[in-house]
PDB file of C-alpha atoms in Angstrom:
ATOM      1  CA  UNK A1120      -7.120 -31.627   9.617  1.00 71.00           C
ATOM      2  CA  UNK A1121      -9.175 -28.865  10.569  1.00 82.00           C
ATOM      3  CA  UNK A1122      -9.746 -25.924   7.985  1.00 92.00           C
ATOM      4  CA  UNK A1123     -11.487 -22.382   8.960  1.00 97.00           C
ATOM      5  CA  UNK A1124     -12.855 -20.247   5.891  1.00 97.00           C
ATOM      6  CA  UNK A1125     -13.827 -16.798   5.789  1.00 97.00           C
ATOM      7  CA  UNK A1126     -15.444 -16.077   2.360  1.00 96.00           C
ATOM      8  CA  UNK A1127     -15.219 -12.622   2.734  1.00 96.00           C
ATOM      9  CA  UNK A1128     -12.207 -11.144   2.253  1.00 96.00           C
ATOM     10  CA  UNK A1129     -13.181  -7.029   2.707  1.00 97.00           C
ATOM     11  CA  UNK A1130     -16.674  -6.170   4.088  1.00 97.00           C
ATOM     12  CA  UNK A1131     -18.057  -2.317   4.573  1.00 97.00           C
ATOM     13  CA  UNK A1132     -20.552  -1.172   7.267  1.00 97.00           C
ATOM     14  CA  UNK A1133     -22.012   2.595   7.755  1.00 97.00           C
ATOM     15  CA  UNK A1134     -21.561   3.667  11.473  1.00 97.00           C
ATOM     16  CA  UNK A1135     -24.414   2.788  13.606  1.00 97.00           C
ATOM     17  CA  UNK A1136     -25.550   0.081  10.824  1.00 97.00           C
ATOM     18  CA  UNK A1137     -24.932  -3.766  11.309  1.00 98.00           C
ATOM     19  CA  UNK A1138     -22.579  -6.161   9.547  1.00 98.00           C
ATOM     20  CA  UNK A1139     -22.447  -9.889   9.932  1.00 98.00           C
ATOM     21  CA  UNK A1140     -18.836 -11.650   8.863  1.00 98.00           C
ATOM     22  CA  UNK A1141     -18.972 -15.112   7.887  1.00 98.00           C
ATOM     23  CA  UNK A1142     -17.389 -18.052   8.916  1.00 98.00           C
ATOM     24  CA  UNK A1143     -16.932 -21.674   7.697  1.00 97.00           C
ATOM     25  CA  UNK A1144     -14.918 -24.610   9.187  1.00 97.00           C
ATOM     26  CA  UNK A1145     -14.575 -28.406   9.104  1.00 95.00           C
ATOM     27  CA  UNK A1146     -13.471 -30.798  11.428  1.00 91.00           C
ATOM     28  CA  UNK A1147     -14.488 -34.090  12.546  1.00 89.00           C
ATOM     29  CA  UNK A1148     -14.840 -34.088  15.793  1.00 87.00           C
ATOM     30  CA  UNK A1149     -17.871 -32.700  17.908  1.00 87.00           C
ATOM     31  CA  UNK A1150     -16.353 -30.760  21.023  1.00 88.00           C
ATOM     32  CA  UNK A1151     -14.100 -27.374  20.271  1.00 91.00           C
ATOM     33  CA  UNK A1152     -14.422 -23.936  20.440  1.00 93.00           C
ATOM     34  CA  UNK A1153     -14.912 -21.142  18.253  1.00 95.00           C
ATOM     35  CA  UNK A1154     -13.511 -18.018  17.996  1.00 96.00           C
ATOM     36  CA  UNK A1155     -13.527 -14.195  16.779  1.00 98.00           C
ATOM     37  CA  UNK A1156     -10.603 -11.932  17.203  1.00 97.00           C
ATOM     38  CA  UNK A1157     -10.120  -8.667  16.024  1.00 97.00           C
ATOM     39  CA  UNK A1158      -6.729  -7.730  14.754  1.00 96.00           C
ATOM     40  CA  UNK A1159      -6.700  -3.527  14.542  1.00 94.00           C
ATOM     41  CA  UNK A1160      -3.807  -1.666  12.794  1.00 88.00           C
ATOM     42  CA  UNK A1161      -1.450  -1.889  15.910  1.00 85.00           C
ATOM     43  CA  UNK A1162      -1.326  -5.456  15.144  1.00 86.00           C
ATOM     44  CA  UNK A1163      -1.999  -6.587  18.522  1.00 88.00           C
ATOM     45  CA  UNK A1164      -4.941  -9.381  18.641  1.00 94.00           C
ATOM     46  CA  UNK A1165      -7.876  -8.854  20.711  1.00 95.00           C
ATOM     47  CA  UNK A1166     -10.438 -11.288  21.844  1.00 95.00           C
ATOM     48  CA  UNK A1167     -14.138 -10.708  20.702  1.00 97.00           C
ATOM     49  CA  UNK A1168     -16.336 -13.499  21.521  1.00 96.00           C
ATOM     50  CA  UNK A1169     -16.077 -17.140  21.961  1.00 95.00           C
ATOM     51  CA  UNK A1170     -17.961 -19.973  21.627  1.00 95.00           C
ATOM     52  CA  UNK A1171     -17.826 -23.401  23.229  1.00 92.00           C
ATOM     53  CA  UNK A1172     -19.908 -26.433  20.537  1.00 91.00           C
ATOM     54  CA  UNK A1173     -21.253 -28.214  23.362  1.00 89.00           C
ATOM     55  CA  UNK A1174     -23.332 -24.815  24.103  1.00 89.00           C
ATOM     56  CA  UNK A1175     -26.515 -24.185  21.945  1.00 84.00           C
ATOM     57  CA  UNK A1176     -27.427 -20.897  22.901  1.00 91.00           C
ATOM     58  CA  UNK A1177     -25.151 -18.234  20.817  1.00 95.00           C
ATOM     59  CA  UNK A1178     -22.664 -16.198  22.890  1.00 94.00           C
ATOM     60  CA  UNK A1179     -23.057 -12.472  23.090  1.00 94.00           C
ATOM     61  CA  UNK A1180     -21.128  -9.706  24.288  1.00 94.00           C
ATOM     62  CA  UNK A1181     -22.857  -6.060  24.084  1.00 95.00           C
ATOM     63  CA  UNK A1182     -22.554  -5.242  20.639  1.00 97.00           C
ATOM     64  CA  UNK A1183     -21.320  -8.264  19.342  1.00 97.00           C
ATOM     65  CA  UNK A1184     -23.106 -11.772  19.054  1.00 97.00           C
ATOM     66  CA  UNK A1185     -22.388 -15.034  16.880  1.00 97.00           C
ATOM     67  CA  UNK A1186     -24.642 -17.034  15.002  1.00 97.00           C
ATOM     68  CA  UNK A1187     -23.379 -20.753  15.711  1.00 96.00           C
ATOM     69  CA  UNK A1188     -25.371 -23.340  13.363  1.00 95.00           C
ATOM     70  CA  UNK A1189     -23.071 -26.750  14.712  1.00 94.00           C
ATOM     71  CA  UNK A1190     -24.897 -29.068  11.939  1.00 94.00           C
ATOM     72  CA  UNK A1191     -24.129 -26.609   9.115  1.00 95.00           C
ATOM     73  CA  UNK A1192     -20.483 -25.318  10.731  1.00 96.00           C
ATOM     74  CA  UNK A1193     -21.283 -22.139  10.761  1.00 96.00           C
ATOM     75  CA  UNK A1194     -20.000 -19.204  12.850  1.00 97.00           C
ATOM     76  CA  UNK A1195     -21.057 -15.915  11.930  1.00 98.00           C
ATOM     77  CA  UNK A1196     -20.465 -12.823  13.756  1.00 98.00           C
ATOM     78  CA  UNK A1197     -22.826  -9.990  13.884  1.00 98.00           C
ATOM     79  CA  UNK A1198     -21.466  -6.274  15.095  1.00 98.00           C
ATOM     80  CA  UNK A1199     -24.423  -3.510  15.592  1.00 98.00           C
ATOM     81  CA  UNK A1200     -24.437   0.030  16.020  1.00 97.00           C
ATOM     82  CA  UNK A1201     -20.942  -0.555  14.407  1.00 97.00           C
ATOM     83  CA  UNK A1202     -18.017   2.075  15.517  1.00 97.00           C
ATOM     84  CA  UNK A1203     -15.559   3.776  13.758  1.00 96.00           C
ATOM     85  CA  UNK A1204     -13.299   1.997  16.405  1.00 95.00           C
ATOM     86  CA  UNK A1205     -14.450  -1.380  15.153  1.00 97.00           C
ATOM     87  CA  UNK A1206     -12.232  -1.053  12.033  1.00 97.00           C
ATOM     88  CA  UNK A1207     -10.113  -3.797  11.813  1.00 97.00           C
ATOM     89  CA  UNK A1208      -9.110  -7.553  10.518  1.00 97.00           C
ATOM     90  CA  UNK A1209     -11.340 -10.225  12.131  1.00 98.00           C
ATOM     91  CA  UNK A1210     -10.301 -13.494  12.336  1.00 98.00           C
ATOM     92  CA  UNK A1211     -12.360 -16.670  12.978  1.00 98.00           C
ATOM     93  CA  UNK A1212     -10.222 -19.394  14.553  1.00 96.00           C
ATOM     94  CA  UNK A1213     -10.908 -23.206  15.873  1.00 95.00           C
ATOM     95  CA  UNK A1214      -9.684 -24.828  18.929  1.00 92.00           C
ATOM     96  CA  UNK A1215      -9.965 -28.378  19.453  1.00 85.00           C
ATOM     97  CA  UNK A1216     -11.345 -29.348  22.993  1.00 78.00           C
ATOM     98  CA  UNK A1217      -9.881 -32.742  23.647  1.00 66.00           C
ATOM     99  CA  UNK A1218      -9.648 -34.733  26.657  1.00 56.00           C
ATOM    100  CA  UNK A1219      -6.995 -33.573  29.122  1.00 58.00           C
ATOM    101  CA  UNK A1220      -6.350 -30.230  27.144  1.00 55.00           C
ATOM    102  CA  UNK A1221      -3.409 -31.258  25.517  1.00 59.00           C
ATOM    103  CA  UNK A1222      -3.851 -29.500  22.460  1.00 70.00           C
ATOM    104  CA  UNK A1223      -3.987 -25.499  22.554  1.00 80.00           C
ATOM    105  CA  UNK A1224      -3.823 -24.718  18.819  1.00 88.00           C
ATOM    106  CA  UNK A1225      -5.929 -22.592  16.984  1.00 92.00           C
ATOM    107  CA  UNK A1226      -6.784 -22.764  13.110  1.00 94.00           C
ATOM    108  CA  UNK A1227      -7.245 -19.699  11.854  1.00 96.00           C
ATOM    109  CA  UNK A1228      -9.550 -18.603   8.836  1.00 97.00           C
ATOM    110  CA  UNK A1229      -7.742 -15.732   6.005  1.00 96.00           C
ATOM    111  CA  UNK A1230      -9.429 -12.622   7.925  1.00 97.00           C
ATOM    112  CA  UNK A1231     -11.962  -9.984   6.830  1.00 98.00           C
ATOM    113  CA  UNK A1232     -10.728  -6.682   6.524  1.00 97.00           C
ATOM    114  CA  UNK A1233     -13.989  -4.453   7.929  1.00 98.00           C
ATOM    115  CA  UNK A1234     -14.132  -0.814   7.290  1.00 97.00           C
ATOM    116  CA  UNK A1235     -16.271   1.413   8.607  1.00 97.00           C
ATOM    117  CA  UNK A1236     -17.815   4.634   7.110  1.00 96.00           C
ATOM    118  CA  UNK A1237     -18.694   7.811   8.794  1.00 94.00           C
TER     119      UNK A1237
ATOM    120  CA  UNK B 229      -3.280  -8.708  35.352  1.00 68.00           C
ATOM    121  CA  UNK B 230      -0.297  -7.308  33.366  1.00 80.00           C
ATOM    122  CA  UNK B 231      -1.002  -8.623  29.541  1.00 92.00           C
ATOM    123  CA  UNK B 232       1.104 -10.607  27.139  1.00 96.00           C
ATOM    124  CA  UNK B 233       4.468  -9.361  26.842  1.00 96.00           C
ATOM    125  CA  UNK B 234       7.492  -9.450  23.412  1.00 97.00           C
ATOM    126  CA  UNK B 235      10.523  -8.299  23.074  1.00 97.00           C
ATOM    127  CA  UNK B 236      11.698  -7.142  21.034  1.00 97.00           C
ATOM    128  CA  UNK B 237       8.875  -5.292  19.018  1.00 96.00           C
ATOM    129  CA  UNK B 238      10.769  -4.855  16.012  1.00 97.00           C
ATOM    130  CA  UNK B 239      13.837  -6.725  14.830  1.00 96.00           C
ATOM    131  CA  UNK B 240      15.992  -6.218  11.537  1.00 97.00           C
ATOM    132  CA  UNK B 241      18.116  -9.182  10.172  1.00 97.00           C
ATOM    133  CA  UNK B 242      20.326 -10.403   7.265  1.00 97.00           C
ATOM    134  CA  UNK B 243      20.370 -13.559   5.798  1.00 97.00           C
ATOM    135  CA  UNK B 244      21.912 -16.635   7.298  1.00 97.00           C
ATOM    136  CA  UNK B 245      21.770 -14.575  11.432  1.00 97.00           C
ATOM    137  CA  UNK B 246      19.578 -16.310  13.988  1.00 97.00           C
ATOM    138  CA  UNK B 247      17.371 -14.677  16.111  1.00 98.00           C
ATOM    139  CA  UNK B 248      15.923 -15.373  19.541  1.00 98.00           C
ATOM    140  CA  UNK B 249      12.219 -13.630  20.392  1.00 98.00           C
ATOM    141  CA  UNK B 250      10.916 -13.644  23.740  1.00 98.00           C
ATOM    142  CA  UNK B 251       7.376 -13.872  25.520  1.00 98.00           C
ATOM    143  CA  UNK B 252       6.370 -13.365  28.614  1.00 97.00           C
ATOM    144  CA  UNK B 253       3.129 -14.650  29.203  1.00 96.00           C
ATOM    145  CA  UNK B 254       0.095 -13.438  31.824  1.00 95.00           C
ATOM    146  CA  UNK B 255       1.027 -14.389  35.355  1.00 94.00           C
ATOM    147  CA  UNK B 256      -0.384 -17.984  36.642  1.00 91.00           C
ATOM    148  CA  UNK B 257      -0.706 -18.960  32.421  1.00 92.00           C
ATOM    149  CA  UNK B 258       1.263 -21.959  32.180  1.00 92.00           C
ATOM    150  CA  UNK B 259       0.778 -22.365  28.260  1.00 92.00           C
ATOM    151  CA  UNK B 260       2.063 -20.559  25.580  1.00 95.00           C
ATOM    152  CA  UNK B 261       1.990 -20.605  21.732  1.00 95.00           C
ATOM    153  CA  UNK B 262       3.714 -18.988  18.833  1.00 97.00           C
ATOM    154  CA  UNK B 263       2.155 -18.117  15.715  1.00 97.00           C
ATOM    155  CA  UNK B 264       3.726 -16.788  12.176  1.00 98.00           C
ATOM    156  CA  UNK B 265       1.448 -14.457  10.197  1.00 97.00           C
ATOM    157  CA  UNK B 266       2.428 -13.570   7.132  1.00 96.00           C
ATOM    158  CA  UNK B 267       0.937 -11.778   4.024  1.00 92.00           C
ATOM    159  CA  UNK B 268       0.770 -14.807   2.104  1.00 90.00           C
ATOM    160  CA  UNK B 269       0.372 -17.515   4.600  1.00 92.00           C
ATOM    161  CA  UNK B 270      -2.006 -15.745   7.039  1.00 94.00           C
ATOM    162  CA  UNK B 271      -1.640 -17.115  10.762  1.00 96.00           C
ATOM    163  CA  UNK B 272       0.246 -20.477  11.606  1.00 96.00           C
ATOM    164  CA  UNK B 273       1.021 -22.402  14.723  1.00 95.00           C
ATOM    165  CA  UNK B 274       4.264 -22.837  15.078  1.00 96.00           C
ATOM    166  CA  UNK B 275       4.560 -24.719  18.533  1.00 93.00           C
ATOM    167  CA  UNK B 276       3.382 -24.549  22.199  1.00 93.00           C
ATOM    168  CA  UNK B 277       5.006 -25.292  25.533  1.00 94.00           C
ATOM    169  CA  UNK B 278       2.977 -26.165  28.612  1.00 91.00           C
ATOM    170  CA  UNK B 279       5.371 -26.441  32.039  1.00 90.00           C
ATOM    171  CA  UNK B 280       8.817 -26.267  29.720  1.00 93.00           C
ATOM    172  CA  UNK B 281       7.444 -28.851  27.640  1.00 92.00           C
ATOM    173  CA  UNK B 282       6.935 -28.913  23.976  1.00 91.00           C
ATOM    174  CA  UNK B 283       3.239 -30.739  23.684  1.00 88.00           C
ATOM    175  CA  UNK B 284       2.588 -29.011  19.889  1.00 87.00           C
ATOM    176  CA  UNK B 285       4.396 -28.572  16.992  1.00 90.00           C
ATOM    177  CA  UNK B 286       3.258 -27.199  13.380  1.00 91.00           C
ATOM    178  CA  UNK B 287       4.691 -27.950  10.017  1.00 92.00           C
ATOM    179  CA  UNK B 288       7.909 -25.473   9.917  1.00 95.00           C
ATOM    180  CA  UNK B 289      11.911 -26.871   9.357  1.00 96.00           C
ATOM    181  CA  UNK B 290      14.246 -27.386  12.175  1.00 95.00           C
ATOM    182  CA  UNK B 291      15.074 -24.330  11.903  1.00 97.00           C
ATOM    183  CA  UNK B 292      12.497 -22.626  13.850  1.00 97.00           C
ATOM    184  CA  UNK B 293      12.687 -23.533  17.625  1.00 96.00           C
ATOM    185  CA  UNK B 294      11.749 -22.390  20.856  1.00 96.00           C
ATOM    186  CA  UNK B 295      11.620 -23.262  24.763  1.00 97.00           C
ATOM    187  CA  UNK B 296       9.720 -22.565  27.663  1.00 97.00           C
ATOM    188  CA  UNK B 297      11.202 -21.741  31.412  1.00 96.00           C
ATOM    189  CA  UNK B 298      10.329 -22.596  34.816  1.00 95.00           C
ATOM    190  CA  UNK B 299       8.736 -18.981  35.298  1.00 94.00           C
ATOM    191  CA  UNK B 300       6.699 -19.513  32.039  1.00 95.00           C
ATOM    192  CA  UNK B 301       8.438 -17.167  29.551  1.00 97.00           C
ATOM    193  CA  UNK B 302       9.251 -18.748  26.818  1.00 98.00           C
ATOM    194  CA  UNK B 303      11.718 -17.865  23.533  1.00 98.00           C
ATOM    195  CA  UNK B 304      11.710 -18.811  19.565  1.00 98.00           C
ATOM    196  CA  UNK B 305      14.799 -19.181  18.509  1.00 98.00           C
ATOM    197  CA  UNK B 306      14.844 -19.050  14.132  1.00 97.00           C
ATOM    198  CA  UNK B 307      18.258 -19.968  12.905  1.00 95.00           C
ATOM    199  CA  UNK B 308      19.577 -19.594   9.464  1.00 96.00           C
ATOM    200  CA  UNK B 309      17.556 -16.803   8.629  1.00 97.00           C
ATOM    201  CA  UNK B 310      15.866 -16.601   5.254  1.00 97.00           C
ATOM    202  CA  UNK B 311      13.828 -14.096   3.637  1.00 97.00           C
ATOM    203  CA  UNK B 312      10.606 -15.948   3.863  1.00 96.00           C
ATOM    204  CA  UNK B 313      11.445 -15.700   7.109  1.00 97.00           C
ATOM    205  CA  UNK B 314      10.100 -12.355   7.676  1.00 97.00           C
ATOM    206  CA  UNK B 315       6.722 -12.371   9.364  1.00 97.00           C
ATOM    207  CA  UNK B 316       4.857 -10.818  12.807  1.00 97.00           C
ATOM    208  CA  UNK B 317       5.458 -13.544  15.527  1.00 98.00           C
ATOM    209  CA  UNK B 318       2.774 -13.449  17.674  1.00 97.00           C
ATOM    210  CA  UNK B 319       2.682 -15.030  21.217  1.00 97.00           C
ATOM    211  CA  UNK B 320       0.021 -15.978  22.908  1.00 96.00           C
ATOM    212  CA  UNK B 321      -0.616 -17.746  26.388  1.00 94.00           C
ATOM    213  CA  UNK B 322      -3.561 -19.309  28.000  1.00 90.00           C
ATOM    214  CA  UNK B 323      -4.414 -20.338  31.984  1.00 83.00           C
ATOM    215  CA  UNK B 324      -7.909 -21.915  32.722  1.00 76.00           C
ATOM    216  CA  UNK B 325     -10.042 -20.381  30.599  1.00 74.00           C
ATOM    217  CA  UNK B 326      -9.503 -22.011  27.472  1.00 80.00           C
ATOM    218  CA  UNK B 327      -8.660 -18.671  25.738  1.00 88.00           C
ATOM    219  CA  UNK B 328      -5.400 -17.282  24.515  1.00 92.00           C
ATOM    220  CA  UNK B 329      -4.582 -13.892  24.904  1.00 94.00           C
ATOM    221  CA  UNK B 330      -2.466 -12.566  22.623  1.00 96.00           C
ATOM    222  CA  UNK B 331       0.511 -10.154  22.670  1.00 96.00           C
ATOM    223  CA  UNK B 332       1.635  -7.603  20.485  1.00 95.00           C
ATOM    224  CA  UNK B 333       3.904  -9.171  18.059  1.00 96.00           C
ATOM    225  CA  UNK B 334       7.614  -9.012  17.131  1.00 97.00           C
ATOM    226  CA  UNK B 335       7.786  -7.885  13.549  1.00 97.00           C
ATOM    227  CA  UNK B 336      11.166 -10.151  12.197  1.00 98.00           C
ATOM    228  CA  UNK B 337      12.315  -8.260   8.743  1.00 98.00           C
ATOM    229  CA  UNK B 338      14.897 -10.382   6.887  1.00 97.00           C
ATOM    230  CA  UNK B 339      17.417  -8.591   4.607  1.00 96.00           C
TER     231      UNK B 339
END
């Protein structure tokens, strides 16, 4: 079975600084994809950034990028400049990709809770 | 595209009720999943339905249950309600791009 580990329960960033959250998983198989979602104090889940394993170069979007090590199963996710509005729970999860997408669940890691200062 | 949809937002129970949630997924999004996050637990799969099928299932009793319509919206249906019970159901569906989008939750408290 497939696990997903964040290490880090509660991180801390300054506005305008950068944070990187860490993420660990382990799973057998070689094609999936990997994903961030923020989880803000409404509760509703939003996607941040994905990540497909057959894909070397890391996936960005503006502020936020991933550092994906496949050998090492590794998925960190780097937020600069960070905003106040990036407060939030961020959760790392894994999708397997198998042949004839059967299989739509997603593993998710514990969360990190990220504040940030003014 | 209108987003992922539950009803209700917040629900209030007693022991031993049932309880239906709903979710109405993005238009043309043929999939959708249900997830339990708790406190304790954090977020589990529960099950998901592609075209009024069950094709997933994760490790919770009987009692938890759902179904998926011909339009796409699909219910959970938790019988015998206990208070471990209580949880944010989350619903999430997903068309061709591999990604689920979620919606906002149902918050189940079990008296």
């Amino acid at each position: 079975a497939q696990t997903v580990t964040q290490s880090q329960p509660e991180m801390s960033v300054q506005e305008a600084e950068t944070v990187t959250l860490s993420c660990t998983y382990d799973t057998s198989e070689s094609d999936y994809y990997l994903f961030w979602y923020k989880q803000p104090p409404s509760r509703q889940m939003i996607l941040v950034i994905r990540q497909e394993a057959y894909k070397q170069q890391n996936a960005t979007e503006n502020r936020f990028s991933v550092n994906f090590q496949k050998a090492a199963k590794s998925f960190s996710l780097k937020i600069s400049d960070s905003q106040l509005g990036d407060a939030a729970m961020y959760f790392c999860a894994y999708r397997h990709l198998n042949s004839g997408g059967s299989n739509y669940k997603l593993t998710f890691g514990k969360g990190t809770l990220l504040t940030v200062n003014p | 595209k209108a987003g992922v949809t539950q009803t209700p937002r917040y629900l209030i129970k007693t022991r031993g009720q049932q309880v239906t949630l709903s979710c109405s997924p993005i238009s043309g999004h043929r999939s959708v999943s249900w997830y339990q996050q708790t406190p304790g637990q954090g977020l589990q799969f529960l099950f998901e339905y592609f075209s009024e099928t069950q094709r997933n299932k994760g490790n919770f009793p009987g009692r938890f249950s759902g179904r998926q319509f011909s339009n796409s919206r699909s219910e959970m249906n938790v019988s015998t309600l206990e208070l471990g019970d209580s949880a944010l159901y989350l619903c999430a569906s997903q068309g061709g791009s591999d990604t689920q989008y979620f919606g906002p939750g149902t918050r189940l408290t079990v008296l």
